[in-house]
JSON list of C-alpha atoms in Angstrom, two decimals:
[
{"chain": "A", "resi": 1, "resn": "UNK", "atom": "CA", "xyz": [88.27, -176.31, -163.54]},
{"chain": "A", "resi": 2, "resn": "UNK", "atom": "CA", "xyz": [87.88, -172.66, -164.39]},
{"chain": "A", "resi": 3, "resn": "UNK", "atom": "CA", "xyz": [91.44, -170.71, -164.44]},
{"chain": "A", "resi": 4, "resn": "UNK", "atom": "CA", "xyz": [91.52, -166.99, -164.46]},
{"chain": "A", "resi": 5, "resn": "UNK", "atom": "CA", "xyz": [95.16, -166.72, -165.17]},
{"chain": "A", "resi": 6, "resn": "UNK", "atom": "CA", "xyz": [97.59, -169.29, -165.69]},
{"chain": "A", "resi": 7, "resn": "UNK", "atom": "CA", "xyz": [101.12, -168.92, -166.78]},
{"chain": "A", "resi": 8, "resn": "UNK", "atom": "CA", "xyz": [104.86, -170.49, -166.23]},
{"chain": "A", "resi": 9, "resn": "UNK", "atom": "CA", "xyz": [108.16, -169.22, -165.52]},
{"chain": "A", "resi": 10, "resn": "UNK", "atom": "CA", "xyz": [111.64, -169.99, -164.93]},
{"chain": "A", "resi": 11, "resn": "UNK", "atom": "CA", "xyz": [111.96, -168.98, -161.03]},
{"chain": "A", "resi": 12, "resn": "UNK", "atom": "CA", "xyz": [115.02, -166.94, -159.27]},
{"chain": "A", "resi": 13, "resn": "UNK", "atom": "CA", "xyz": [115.49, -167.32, -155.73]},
{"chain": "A", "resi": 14, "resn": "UNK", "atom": "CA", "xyz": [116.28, -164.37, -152.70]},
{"chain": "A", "resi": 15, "resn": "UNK", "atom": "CA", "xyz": [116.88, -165.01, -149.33]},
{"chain": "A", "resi": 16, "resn": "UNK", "atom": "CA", "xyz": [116.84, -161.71, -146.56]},
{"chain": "A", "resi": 17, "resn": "UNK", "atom": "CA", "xyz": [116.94, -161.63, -143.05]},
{"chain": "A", "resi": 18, "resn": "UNK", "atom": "CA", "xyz": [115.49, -158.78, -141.29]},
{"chain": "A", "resi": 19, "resn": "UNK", "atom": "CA", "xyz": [116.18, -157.89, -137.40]},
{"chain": "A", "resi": 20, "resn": "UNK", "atom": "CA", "xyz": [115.03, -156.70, -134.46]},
{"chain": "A", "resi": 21, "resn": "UNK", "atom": "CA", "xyz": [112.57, -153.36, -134.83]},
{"chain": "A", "resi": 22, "resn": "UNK", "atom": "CA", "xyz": [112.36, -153.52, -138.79]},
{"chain": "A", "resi": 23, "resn": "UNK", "atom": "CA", "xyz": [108.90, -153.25, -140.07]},
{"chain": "A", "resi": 24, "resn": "UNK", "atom": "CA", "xyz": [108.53, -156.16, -142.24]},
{"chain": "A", "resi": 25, "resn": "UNK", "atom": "CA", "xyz": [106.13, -155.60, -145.18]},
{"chain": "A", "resi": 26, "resn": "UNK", "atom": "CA", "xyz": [107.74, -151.83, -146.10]},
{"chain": "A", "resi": 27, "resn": "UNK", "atom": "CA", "xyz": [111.18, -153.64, -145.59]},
{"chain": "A", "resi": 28, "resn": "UNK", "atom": "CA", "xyz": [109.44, -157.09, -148.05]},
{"chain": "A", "resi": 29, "resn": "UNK", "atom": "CA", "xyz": [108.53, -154.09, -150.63]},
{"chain": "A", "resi": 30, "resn": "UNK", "atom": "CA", "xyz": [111.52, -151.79, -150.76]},
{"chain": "A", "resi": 31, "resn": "UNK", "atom": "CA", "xyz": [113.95, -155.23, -151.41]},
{"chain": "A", "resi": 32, "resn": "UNK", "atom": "CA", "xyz": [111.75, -156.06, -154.10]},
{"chain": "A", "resi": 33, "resn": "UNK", "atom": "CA", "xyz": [112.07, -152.60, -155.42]},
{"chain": "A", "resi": 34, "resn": "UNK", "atom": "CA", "xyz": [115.74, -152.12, -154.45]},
{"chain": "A", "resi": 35, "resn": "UNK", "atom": "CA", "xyz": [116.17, -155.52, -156.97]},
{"chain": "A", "resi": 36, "resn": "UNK", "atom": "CA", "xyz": [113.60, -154.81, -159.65]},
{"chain": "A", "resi": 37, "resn": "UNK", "atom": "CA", "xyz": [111.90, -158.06, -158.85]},
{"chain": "A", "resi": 38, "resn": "UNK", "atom": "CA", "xyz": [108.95, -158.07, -161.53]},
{"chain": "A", "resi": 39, "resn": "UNK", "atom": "CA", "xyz": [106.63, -161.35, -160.11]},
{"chain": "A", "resi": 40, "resn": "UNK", "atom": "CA", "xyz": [107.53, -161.44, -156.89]},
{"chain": "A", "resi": 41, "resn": "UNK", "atom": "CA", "xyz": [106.05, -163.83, -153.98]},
{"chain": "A", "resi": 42, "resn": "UNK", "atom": "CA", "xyz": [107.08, -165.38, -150.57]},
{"chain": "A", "resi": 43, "resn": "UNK", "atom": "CA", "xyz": [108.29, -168.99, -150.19]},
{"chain": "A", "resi": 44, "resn": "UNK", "atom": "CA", "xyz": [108.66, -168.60, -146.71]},
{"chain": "A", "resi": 45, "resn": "UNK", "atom": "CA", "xyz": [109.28, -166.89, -143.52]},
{"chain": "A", "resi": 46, "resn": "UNK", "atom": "CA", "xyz": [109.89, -168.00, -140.18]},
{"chain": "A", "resi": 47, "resn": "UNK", "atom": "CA", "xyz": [110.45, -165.19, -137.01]},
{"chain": "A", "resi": 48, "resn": "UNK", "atom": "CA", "xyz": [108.92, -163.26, -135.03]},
{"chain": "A", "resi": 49, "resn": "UNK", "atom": "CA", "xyz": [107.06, -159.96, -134.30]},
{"chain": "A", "resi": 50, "resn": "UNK", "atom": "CA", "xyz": [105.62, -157.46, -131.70]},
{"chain": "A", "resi": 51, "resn": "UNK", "atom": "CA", "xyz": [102.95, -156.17, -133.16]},
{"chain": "A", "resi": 52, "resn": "UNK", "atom": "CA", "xyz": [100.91, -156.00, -136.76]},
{"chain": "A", "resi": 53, "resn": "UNK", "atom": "CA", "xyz": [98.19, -154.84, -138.11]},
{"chain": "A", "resi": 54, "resn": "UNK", "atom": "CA", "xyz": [95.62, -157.26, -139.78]},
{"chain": "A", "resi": 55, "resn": "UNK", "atom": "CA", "xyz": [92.35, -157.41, -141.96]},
{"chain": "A", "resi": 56, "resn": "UNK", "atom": "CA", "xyz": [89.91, -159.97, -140.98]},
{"chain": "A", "resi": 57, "resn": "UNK", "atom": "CA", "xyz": [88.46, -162.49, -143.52]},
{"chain": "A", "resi": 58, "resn": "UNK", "atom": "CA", "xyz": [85.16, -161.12, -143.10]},
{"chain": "A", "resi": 59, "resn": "UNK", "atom": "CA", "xyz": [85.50, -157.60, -144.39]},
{"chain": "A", "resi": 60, "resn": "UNK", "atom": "CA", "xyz": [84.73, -156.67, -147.72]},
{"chain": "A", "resi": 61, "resn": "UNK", "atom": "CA", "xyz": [85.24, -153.70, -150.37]},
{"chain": "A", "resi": 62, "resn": "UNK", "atom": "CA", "xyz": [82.60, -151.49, -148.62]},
{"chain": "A", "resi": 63, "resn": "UNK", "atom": "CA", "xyz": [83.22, -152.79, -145.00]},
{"chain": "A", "resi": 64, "resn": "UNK", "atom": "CA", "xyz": [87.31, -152.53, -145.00]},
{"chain": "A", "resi": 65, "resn": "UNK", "atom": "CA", "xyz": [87.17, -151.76, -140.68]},
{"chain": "A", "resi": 66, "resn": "UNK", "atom": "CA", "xyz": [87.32, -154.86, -139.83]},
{"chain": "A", "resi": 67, "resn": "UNK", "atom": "CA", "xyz": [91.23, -154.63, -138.36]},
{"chain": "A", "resi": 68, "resn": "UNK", "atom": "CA", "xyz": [93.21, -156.52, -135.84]},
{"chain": "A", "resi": 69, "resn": "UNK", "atom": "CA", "xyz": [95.85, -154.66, -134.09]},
{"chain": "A", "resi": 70, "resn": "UNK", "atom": "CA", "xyz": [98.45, -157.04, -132.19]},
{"chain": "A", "resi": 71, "resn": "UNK", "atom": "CA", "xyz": [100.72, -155.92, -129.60]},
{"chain": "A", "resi": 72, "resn": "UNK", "atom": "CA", "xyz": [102.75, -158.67, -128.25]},
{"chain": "A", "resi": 73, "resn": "UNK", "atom": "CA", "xyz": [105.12, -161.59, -128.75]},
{"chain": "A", "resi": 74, "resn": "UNK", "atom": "CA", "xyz": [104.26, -163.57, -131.65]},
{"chain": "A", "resi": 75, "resn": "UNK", "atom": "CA", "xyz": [105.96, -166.73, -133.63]},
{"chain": "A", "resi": 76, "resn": "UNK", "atom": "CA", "xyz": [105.39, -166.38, -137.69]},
{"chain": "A", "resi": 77, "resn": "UNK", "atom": "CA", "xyz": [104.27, -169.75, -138.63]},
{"chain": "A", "resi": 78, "resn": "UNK", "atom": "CA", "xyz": [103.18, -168.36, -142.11]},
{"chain": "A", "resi": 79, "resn": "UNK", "atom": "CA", "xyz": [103.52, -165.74, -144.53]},
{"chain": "A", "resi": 80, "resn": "UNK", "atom": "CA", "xyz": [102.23, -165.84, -147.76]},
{"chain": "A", "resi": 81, "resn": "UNK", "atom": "CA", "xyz": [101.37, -163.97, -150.97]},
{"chain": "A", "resi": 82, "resn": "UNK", "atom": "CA", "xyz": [102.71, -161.49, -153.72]},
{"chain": "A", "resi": 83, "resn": "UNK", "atom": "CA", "xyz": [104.77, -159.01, -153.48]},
{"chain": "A", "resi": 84, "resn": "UNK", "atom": "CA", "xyz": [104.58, -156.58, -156.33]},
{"chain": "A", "resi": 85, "resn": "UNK", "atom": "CA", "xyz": [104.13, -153.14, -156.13]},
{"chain": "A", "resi": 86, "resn": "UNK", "atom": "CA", "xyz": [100.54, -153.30, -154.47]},
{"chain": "A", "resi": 87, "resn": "UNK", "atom": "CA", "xyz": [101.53, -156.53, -152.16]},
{"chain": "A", "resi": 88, "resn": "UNK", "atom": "CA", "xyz": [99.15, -158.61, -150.87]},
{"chain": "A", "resi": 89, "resn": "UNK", "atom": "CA", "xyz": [100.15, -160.74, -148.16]},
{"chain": "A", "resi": 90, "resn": "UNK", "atom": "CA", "xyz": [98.65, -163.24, -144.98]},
{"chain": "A", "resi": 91, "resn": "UNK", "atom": "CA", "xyz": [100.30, -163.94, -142.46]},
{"chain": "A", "resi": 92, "resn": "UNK", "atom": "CA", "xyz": [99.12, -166.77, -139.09]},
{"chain": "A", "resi": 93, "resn": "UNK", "atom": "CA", "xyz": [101.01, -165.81, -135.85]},
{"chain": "A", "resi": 94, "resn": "UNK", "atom": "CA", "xyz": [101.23, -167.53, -132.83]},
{"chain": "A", "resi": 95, "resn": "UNK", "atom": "CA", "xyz": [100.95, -166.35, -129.20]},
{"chain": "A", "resi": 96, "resn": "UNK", "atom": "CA", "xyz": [103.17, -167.89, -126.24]},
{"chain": "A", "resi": 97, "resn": "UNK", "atom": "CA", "xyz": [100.48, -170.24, -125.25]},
{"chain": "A", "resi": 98, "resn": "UNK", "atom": "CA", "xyz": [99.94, -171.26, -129.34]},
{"chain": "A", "resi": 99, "resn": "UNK", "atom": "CA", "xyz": [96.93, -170.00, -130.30]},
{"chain": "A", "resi": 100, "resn": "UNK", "atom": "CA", "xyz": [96.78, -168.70, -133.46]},
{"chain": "A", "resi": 101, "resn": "UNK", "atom": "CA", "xyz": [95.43, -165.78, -135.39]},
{"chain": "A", "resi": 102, "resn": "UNK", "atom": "CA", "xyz": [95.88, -164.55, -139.27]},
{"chain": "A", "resi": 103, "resn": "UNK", "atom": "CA", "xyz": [94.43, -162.52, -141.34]},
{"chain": "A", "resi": 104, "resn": "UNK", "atom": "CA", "xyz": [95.76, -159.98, -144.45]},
{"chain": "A", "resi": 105, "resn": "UNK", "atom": "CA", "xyz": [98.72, -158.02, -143.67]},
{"chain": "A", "resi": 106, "resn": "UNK", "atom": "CA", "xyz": [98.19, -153.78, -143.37]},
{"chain": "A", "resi": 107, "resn": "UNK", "atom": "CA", "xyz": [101.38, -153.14, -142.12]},
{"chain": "A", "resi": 108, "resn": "UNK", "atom": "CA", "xyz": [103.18, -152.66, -138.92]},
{"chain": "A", "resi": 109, "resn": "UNK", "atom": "CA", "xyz": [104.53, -155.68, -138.94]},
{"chain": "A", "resi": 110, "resn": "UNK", "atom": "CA", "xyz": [107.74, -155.23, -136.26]},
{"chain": "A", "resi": 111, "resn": "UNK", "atom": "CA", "xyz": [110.41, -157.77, -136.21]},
{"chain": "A", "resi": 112, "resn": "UNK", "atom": "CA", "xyz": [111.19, -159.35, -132.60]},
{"chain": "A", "resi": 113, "resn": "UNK", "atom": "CA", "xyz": [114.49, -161.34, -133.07]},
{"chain": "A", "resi": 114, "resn": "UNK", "atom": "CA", "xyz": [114.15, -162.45, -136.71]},
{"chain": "A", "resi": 115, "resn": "UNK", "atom": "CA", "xyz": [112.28, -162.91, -139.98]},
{"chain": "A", "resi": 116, "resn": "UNK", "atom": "CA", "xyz": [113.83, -165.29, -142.28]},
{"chain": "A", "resi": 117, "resn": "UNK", "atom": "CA", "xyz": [112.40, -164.71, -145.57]},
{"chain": "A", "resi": 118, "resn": "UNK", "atom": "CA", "xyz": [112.51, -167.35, -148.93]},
{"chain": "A", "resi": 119, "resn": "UNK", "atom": "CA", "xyz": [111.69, -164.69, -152.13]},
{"chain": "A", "resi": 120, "resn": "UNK", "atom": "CA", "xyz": [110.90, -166.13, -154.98]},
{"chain": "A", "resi": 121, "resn": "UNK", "atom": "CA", "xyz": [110.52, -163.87, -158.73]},
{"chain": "A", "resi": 122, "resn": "UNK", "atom": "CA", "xyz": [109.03, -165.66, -161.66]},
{"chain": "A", "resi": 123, "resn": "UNK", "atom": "CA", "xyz": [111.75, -164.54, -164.17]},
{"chain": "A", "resi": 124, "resn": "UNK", "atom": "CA", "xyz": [109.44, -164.08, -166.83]},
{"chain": "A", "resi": 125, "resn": "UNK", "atom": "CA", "xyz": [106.22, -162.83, -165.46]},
{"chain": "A", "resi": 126, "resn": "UNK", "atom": "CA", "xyz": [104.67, -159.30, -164.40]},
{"chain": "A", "resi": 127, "resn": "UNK", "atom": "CA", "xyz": [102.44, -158.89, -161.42]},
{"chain": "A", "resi": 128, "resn": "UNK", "atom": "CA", "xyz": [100.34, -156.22, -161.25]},
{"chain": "A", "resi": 129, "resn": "UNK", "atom": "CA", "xyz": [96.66, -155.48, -159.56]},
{"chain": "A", "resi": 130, "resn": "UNK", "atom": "CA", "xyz": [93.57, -154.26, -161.20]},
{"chain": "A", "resi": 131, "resn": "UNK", "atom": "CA", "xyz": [90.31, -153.50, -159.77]},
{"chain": "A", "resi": 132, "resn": "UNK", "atom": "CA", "xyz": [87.87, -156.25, -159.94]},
{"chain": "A", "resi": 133, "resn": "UNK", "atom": "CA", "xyz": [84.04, -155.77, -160.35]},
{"chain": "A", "resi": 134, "resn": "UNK", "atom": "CA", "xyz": [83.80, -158.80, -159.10]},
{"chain": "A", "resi": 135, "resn": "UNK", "atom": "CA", "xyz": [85.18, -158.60, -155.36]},
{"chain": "A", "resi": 136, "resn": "UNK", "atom": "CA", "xyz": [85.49, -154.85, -155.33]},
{"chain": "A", "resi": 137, "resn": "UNK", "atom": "CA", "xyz": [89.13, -155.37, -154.80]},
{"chain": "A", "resi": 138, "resn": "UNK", "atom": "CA", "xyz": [92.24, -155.15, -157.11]},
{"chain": "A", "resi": 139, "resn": "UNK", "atom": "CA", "xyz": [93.30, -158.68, -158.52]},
{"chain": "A", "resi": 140, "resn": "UNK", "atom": "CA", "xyz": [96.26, -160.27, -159.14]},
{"chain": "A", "resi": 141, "resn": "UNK", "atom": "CA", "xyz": [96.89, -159.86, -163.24]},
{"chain": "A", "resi": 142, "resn": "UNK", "atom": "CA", "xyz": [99.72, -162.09, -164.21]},
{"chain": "A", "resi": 143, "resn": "UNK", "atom": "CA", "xyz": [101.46, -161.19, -167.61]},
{"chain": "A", "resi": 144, "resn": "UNK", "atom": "CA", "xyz": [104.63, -162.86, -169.53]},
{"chain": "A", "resi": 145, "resn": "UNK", "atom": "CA", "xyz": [106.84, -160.93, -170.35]},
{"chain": "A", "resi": 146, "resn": "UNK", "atom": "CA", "xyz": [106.10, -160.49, -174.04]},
{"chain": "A", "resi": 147, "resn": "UNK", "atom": "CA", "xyz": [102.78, -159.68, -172.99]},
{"chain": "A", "resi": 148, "resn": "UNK", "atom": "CA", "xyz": [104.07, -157.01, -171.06]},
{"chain": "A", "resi": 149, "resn": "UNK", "atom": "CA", "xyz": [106.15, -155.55, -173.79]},
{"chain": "A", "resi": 150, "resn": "UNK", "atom": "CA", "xyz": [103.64, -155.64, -176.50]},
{"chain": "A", "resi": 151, "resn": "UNK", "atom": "CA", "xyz": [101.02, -153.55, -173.42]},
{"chain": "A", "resi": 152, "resn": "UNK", "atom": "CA", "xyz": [103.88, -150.79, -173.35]}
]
């Protein structure tokens, strides 16, 4: 097994519910920020949406067009990822008749009747993203905290 990161923390727990019309992923990010929440990440969500705004597995860090735009009644039946400062989240949704579709979350992601969301902050982490050569994306980098204070 080849790790890239690995590292353990005590864990602190936030639930939120957002309502009708709220744009989920700028509402996810300013309750991190409003709490200081320094390794944030979603434990889970259930709701639903109207619309969102999606990047398709196939794009890459010179083709970044490839974008779903949803308009429509949908059933979260999975949210996932971090949610530092430069989140990165996936999401499946569900149509009426159940088909699904997912992809990485852009944005303009507008609550129907409800998203119940599980936060969870690794007490003694630090997310942040840095580009990677690699993918051509930015990366999660995970540091503990005294890693963090001996970067500063």
């Amino acid at each position: 097994m080849f790790l890239l990161q690995a590292a353990g923390s005590a864990l602190r727990v936030h639930a939120v519910r957002f309502g009708p019309g709220q744009e989920l992923f700028g509402s996810l990010q300013a309750f991190v920020e409003e709490r200081g929440l320094r390794a944030p990440f979603i434990i889970t969500c259930v709701g639903s949406v109207t619309r969102a705004t999606l990047r398709l597995a196939n794009a890459t860090a010179t083709n970044t067009n490839e974008v779903l735009q949803l308009s429509g009644r949908y059933e979260i039946v999975s949210l996932v990822g971090t949610l530092n400062s430069d989140a990165h989240l996936h999401i499946s949704l569900a149509d009426a008749q159940g088909a699904t579709v997912g992809g990485h979350v852009l944005g303009d992601l507008e609550v129907f009747t409800t998203a119940e969301v599980v936060v969870g902050d690794a007490a003694d982490l630090q997310f942040s993203r840095e580009p990677d050569p690699r993918t051509g994306f930015p990366e999660l980098v995970v540091l503990t905290r005294s890693e963090e204070e001996r970067a500063a």
